[in-house]
Short mmCIF file of C-alpha atoms in Angstrom, two decimals:
data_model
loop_
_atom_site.label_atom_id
_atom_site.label_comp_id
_atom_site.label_asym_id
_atom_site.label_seq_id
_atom_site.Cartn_x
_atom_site.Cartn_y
_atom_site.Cartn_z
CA UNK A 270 86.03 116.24 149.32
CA UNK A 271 85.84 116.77 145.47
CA UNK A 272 87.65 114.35 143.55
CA UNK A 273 88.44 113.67 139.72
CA UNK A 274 88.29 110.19 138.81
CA UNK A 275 89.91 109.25 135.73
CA UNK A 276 92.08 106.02 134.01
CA UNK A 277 94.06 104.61 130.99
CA UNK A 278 95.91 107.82 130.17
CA UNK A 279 98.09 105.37 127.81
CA UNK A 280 100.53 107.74 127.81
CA UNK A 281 102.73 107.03 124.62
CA UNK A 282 100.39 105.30 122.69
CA UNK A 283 100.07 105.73 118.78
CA UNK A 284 97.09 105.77 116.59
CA UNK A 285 97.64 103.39 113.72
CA UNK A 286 101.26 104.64 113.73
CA UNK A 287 100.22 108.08 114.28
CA UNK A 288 102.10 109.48 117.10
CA UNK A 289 100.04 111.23 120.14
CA UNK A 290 101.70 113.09 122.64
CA UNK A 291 100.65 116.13 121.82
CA UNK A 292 97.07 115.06 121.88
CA UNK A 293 97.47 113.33 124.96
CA UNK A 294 99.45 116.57 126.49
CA UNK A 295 96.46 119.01 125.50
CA UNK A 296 94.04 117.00 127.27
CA UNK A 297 95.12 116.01 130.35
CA UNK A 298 96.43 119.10 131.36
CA UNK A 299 93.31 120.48 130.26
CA UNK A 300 92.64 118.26 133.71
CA UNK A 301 94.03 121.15 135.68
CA UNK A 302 91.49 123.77 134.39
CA UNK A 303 88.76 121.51 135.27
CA UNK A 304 90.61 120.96 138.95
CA UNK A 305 90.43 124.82 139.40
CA UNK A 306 87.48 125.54 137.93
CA UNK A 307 85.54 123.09 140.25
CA UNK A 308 87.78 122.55 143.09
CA UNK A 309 89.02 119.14 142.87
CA UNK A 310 90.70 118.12 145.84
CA UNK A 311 92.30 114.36 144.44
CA UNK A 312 92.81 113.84 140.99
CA UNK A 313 93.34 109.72 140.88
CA UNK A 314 94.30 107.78 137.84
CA UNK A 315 93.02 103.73 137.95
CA UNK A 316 95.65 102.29 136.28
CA UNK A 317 97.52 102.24 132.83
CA UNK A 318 99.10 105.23 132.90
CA UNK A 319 101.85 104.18 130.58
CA UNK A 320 101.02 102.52 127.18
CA UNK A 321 104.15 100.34 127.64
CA UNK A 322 106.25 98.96 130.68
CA UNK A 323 108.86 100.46 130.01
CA UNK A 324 107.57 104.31 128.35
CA UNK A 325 109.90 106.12 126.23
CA UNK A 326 111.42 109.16 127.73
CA UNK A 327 109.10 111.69 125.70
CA UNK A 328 106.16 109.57 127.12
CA UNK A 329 107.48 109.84 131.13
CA UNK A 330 108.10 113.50 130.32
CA UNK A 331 104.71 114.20 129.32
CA UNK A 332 103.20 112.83 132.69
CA UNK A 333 105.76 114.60 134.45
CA UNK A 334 104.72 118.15 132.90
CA UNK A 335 100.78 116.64 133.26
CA UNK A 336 101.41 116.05 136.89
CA UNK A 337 102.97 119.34 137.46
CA UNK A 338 100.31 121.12 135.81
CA UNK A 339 97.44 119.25 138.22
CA UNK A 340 99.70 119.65 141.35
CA UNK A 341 99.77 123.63 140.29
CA UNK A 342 96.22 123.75 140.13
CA UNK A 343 95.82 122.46 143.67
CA UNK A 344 95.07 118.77 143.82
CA UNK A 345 96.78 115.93 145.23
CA UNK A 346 96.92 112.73 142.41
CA UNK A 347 96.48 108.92 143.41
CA UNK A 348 97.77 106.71 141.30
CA UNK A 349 97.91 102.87 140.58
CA UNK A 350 99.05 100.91 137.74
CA UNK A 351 97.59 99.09 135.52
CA UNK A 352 98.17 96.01 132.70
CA UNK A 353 100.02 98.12 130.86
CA UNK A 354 102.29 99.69 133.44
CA UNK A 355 105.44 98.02 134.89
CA UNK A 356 104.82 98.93 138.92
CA UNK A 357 107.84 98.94 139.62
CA UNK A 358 109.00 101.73 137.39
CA UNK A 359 105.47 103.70 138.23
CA UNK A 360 106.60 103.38 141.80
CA UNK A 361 110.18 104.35 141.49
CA UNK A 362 111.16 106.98 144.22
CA UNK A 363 107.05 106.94 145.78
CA UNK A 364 107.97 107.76 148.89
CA UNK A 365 109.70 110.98 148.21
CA UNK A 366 106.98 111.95 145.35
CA UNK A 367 104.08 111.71 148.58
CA UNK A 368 106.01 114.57 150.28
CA UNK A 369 105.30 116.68 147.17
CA UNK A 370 101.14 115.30 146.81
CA UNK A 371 102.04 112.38 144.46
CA UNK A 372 101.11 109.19 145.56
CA UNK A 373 101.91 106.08 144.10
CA UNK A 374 100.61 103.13 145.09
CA UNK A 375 102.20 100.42 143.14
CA UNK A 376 102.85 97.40 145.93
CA UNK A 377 100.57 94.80 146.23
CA UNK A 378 101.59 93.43 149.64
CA UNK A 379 100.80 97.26 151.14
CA UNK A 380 97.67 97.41 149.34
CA UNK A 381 95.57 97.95 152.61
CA UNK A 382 97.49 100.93 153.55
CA UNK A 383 95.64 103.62 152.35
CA UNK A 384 96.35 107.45 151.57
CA UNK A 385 95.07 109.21 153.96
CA UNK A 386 93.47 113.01 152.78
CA UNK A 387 91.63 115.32 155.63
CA UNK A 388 88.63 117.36 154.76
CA UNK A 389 86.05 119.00 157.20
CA UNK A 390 84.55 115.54 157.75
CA UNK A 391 87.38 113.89 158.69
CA UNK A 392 89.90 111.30 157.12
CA UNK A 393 89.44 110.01 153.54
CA UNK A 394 91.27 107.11 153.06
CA UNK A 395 92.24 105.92 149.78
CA UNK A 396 93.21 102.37 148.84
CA UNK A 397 95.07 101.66 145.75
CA UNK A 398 95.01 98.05 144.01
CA UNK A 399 97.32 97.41 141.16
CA UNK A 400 96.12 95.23 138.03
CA UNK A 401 96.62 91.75 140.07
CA UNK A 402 98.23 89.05 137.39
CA UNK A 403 96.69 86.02 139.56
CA UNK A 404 99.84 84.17 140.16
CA UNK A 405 102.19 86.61 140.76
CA UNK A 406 99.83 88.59 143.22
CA UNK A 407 98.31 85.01 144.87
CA UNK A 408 102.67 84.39 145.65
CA UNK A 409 102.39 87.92 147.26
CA UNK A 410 99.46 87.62 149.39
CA UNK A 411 99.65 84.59 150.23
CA UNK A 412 103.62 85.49 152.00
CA UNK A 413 102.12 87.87 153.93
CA UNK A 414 99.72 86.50 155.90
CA UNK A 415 100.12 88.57 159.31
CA UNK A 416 98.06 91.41 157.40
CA UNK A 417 94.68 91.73 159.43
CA UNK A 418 91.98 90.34 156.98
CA UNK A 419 94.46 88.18 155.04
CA UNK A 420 93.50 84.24 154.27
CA UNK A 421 94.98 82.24 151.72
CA UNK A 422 93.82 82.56 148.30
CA UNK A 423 92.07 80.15 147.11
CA UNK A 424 90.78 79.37 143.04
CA UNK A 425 92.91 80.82 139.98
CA UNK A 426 91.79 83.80 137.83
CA UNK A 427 91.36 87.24 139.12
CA UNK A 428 88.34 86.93 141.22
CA UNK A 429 90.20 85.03 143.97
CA UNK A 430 92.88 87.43 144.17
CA UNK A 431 91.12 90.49 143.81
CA UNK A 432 88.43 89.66 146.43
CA UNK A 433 91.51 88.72 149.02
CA UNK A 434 93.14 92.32 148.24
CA UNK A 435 89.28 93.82 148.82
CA UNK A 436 89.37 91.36 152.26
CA UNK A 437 91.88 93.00 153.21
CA UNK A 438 90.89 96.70 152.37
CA UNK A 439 87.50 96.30 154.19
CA UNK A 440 89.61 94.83 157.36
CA UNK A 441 91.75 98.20 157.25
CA UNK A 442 89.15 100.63 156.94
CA UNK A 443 87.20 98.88 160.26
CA UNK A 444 89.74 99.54 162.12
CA UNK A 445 89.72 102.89 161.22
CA UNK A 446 87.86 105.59 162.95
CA UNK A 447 83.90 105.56 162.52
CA UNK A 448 83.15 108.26 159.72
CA UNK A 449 86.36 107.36 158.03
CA UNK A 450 85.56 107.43 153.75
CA UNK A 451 86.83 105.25 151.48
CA UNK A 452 87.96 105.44 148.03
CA UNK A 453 89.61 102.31 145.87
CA UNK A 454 91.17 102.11 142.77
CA UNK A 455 91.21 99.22 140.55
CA UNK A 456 91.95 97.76 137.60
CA UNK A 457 89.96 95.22 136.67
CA UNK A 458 87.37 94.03 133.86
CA UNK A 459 83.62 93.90 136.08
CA UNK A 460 81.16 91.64 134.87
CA UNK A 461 78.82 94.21 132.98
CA UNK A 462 81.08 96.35 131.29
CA UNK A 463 81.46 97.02 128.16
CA UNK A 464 85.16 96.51 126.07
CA UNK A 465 86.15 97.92 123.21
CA UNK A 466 88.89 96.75 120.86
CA UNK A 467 91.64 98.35 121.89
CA UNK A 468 91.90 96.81 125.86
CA UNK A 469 94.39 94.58 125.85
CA UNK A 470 93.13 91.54 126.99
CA UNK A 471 93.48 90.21 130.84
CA UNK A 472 92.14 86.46 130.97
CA UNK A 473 93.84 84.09 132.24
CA UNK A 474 92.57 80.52 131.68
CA UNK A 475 89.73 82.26 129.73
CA UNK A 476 88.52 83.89 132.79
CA UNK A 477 88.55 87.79 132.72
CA UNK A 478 85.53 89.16 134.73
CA UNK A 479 85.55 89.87 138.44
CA UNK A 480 81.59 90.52 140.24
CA UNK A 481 81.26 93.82 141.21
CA UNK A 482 80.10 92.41 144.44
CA UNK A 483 83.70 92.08 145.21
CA UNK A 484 84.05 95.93 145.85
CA UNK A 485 81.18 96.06 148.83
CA UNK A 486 81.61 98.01 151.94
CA UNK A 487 83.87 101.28 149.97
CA UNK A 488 81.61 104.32 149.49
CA UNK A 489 83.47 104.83 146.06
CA UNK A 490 85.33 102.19 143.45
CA UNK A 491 87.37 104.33 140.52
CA UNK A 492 87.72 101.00 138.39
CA UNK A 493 90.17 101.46 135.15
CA UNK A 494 90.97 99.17 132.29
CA UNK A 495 87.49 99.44 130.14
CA UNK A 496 87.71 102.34 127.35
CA UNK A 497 84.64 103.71 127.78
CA UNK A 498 83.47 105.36 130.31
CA UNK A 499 80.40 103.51 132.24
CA UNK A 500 78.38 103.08 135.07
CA UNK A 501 78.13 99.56 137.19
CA UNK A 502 76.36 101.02 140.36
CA UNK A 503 76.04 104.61 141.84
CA UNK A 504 79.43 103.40 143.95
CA UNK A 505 81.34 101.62 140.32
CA UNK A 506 82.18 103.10 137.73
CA UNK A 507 84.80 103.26 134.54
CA UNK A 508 86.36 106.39 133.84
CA UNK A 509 86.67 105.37 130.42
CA UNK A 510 90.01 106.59 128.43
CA UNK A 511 90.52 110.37 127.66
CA UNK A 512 91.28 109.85 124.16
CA UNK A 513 89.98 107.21 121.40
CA UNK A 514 92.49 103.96 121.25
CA UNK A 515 90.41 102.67 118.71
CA UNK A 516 87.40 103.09 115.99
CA UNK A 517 85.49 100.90 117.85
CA UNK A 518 85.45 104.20 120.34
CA UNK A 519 84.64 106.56 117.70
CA UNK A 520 80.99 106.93 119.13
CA UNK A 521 81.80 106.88 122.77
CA UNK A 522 82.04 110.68 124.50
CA UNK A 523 84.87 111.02 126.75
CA UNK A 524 84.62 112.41 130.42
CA UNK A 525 85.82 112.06 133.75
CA UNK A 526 83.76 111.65 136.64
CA UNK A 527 83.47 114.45 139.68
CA UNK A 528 82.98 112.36 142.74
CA UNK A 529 81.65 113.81 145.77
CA UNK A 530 82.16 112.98 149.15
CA UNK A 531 80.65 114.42 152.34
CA UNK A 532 80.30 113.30 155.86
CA UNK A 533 77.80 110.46 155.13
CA UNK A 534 79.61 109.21 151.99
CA UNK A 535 79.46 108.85 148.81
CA UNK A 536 77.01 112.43 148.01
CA UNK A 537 76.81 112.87 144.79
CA UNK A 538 78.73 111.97 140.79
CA UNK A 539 78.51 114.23 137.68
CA UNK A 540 79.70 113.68 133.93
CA UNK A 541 82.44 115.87 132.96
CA UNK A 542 83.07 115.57 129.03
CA UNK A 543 86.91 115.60 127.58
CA UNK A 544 87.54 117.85 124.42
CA UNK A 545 88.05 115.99 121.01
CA UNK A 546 91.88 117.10 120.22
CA UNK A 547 90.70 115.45 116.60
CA UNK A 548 87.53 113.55 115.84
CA UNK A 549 87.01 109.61 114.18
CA UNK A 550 85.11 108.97 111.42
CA UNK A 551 84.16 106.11 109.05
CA UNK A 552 83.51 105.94 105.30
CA UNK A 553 82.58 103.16 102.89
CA UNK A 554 82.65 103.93 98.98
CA UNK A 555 84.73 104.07 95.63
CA UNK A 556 87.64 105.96 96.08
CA UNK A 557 86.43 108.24 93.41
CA UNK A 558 83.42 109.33 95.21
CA UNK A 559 85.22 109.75 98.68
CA UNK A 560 87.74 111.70 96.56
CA UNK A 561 85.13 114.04 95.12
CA UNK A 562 81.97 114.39 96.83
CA UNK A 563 80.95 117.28 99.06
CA UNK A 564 79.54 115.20 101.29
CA UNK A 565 82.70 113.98 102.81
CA UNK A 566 84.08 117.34 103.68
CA UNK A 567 83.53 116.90 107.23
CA UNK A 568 85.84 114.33 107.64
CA UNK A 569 88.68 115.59 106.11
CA UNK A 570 90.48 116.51 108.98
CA UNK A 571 89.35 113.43 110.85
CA UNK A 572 91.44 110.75 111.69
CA UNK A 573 89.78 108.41 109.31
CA UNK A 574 89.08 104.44 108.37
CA UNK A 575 88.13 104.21 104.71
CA UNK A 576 86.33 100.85 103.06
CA UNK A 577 87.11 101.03 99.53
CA UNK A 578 84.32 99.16 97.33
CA UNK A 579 85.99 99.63 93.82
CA UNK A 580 85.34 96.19 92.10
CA UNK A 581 89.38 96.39 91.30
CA UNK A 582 91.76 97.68 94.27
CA UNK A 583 92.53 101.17 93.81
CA UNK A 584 96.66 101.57 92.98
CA UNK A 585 98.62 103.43 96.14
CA UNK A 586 94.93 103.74 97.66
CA UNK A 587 95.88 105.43 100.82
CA UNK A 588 98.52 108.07 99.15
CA UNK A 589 95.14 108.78 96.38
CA UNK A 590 92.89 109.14 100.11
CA UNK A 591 95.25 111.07 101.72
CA UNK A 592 95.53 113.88 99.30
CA UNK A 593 92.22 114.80 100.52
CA UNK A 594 91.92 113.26 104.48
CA UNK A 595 95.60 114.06 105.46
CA UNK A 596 94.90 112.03 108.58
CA UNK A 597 93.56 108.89 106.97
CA UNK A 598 94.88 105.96 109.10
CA UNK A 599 93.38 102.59 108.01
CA UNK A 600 92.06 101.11 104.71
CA UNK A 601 90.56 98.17 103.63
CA UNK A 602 89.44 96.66 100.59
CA UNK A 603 85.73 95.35 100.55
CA UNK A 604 84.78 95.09 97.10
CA UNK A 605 80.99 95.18 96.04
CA UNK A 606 81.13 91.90 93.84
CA UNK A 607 82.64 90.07 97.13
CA UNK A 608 85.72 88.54 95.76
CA UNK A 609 87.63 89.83 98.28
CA UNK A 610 85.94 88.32 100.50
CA UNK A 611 85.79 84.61 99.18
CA UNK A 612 87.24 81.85 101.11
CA UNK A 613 89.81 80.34 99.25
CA UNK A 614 91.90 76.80 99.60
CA UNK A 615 95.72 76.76 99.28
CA UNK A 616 95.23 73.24 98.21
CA UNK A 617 92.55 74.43 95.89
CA UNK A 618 94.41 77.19 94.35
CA UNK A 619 97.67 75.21 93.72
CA UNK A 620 96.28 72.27 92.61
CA UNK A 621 97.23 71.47 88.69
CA UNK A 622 99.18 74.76 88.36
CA UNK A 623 102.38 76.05 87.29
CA UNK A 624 104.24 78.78 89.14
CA UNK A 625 103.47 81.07 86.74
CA UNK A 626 99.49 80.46 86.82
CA UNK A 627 99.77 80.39 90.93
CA UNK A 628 101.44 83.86 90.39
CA UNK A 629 98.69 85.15 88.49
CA UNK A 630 95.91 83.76 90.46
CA UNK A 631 97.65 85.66 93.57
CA UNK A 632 97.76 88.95 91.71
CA UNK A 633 93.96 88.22 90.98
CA UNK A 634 92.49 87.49 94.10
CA UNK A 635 94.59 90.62 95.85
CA UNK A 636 93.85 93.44 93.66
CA UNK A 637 90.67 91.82 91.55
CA UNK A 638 91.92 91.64 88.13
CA UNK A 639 94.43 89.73 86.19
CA UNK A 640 98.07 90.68 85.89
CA UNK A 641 98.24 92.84 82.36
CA UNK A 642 100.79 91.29 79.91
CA UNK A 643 103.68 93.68 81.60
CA UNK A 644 103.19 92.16 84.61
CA UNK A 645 102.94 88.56 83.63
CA UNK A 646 106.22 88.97 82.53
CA UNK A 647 107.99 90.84 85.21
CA UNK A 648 106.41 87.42 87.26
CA UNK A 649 107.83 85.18 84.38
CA UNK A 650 111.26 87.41 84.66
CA UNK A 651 111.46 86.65 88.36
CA UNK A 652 110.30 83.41 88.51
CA UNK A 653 112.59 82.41 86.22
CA UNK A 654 115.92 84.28 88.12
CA UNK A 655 114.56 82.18 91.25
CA UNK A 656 115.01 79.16 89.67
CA UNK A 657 118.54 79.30 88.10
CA UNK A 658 119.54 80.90 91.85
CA UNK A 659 118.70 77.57 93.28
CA UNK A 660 120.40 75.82 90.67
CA UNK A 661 123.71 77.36 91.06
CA UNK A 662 123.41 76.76 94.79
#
């Protein structure tokens, strides 16, 4: 059995405000060439498949055309939610979208009842583990404690709970028929991996990490939640994110991993990069040089992050940058004399000063010059209508 192990669609999500849908659409139905092209069997999605618990309509309507296009191509999905998913909503209607190759596995308490997919070998039975939020999911496990395997949980964080779901998995699959596989899906952050900045953060009580020794005795773990995509052991693995969240990911290549299984096991696991819908790119400089050297051709259709190091900062800087990058995103303002970057005091600043001066001092440390004589006024002018407000109040 072939399958295609992927996570964090974040289906919905924008780019600094940039909208993505149509990025996200081109790629992951670019999925269903891949599933043709090299037979996948089980295409299974790790969690965060939505960016938000509750997805706009445009956002459920893309996965709906994505999981159409992946069904059409031949493969049967698995999927399991994630941090950012509400299961409940993922899950809606589960049990009529299995009868069509669809399934959702979105309930914790029936986490050790796997899907169960035939090949020549025999069964293949995959177990799906929703993103565990410790107290919620210890309530749930511990209420159902006629499940064979199941024992109280016991510590807080997500080790203890996710280590009783994994109990519980490993008592399933030996009861099982010998030869049965075993696939799980999890989201989870496994000590090892590397984040990026644009997880959203899972610790509770400033513990986040889960040992990977918690997933022994499965041939394969599909684990979701880190961005890029990574390898724990030959058996654990991150999928990674098809697209870039964040710049921090500009460097990373996206794939999807090809997972083979055959009678023995786990038999093999190749690489399969994701297209670039549009790259990420960097630059540090004056605004003139970024606005007229050659040099920064290549990024111009780039989503981009510019550093501007004018001494003074530039006037409607990103409407000036994105006459020439039309998909410049984020700016900042890192002057090369540092005064952007010097601490300053409220108490410091205010200290022996009029509103007026406080005014200008504001202006000064923002932009890096002083108000002109215009501008002192306007501030005089408004300060001054403030004033007589308050007064006839």
């Amino acid at each position: 059995m072939r399958v295609l192990h992927t996570s964090d669609w974040h289906v919905g999500r924008t780019f600094h405000g940039r909208d993505l849908l149509a990025e996200q659409e081109a790629v992951l139905t670019g999925l269903a060439d891949l599933v043709t092209a090299e037979d996948v069997d089980v295409v299974v999605v790790a969690g965060d498949l939505y960016d938000r618990a509750v997805p706009s309509g445009e956002a459920v309507e893309t996965c709906v055309r994505v999981f159409g296009a992946l069904r059409a191509a031949g493969a049967r999905l698995v999927v399991t939610p994630g941090n950012h998913d509400s299961a409940a909503r993922v899950g809606a209607f589960g049990e009529f979208a299995a009868a069509g190759g669809l399934h959702l596995r979105t309930r914790i308490s029936r986490l050790h009842e796997p899907v169960l997919l035939d090949d020549e070998h025999g069964p293949v039975a995959f177990y799906g583990i929703p993103y565990l939020e410790p107290d919620p999911a210890r309530q749930v496990l511990d209420s159902s404690p006629d499940v064979p395997g199941a024992a109280p949980v016991r510590g807080r964080g997500h080790e203890p709970v996710l280590a009783e779901a994994m109990n519980r998995v490993r008592a399933d699959l030996a009861g099982r028929p010998a030869g049965t596989r075993s696939v799980v899906l999890a989201h989870a952050f496994v000590v090892g991996g590397d984040a990026s900045e644009s997880e959203r953060p899972i610790a509770v009580g400033g513990v986040d990490t889960v040992p990977g020794a918690v997933f022994d005795g499965v041939d394969y773990v599909a684990l979701g939640h880190l961005h890029g995509p990574q390898t724990l052991a030959e058996h654990l693995r991150y999928s990674g994110s098809p697209l870039a969240y964040s710049f921090s990911e500009a460097r990373q290549r996206k794939s999807a991993w090809l997972v083979d299984l055959d009678a023995d096991g786990l038999h093999e696991v190749r690489r399969h990069e994701l297209p670039v819908p549009r790259a990420l790119a960097t630059v540090r400089g004056r605004l003139e040089a970024l606005l007229a050297e050659p040099e920064y051709a290549e990024y111009e259709d780039c989503f981009l992050s510019a550093t501007l190091t004018d001494d003074v900062r530039p006037v409607d800087g990103m409407r000036a940058l994105q006459e020439r990058f039309p998909h410049a995103v984020h700016l900042e303002w890192q002057p090369e004399n540092g005064r952007a970057t010097a601490e300053l005091r409220y108490s410091e600043a205010v200290r022996g000063r009029d509103d007026i001066a406080i005014a200008d001092g504001f202006v000064a440390d923002c932009r890096g010059t002083e108000p002109t004589g215009g501008e002192r006024a306007l501030l005089a002018e408004a300060l001054h209508a403030v004033q007589v407000a308050e007064v006839r109040e």
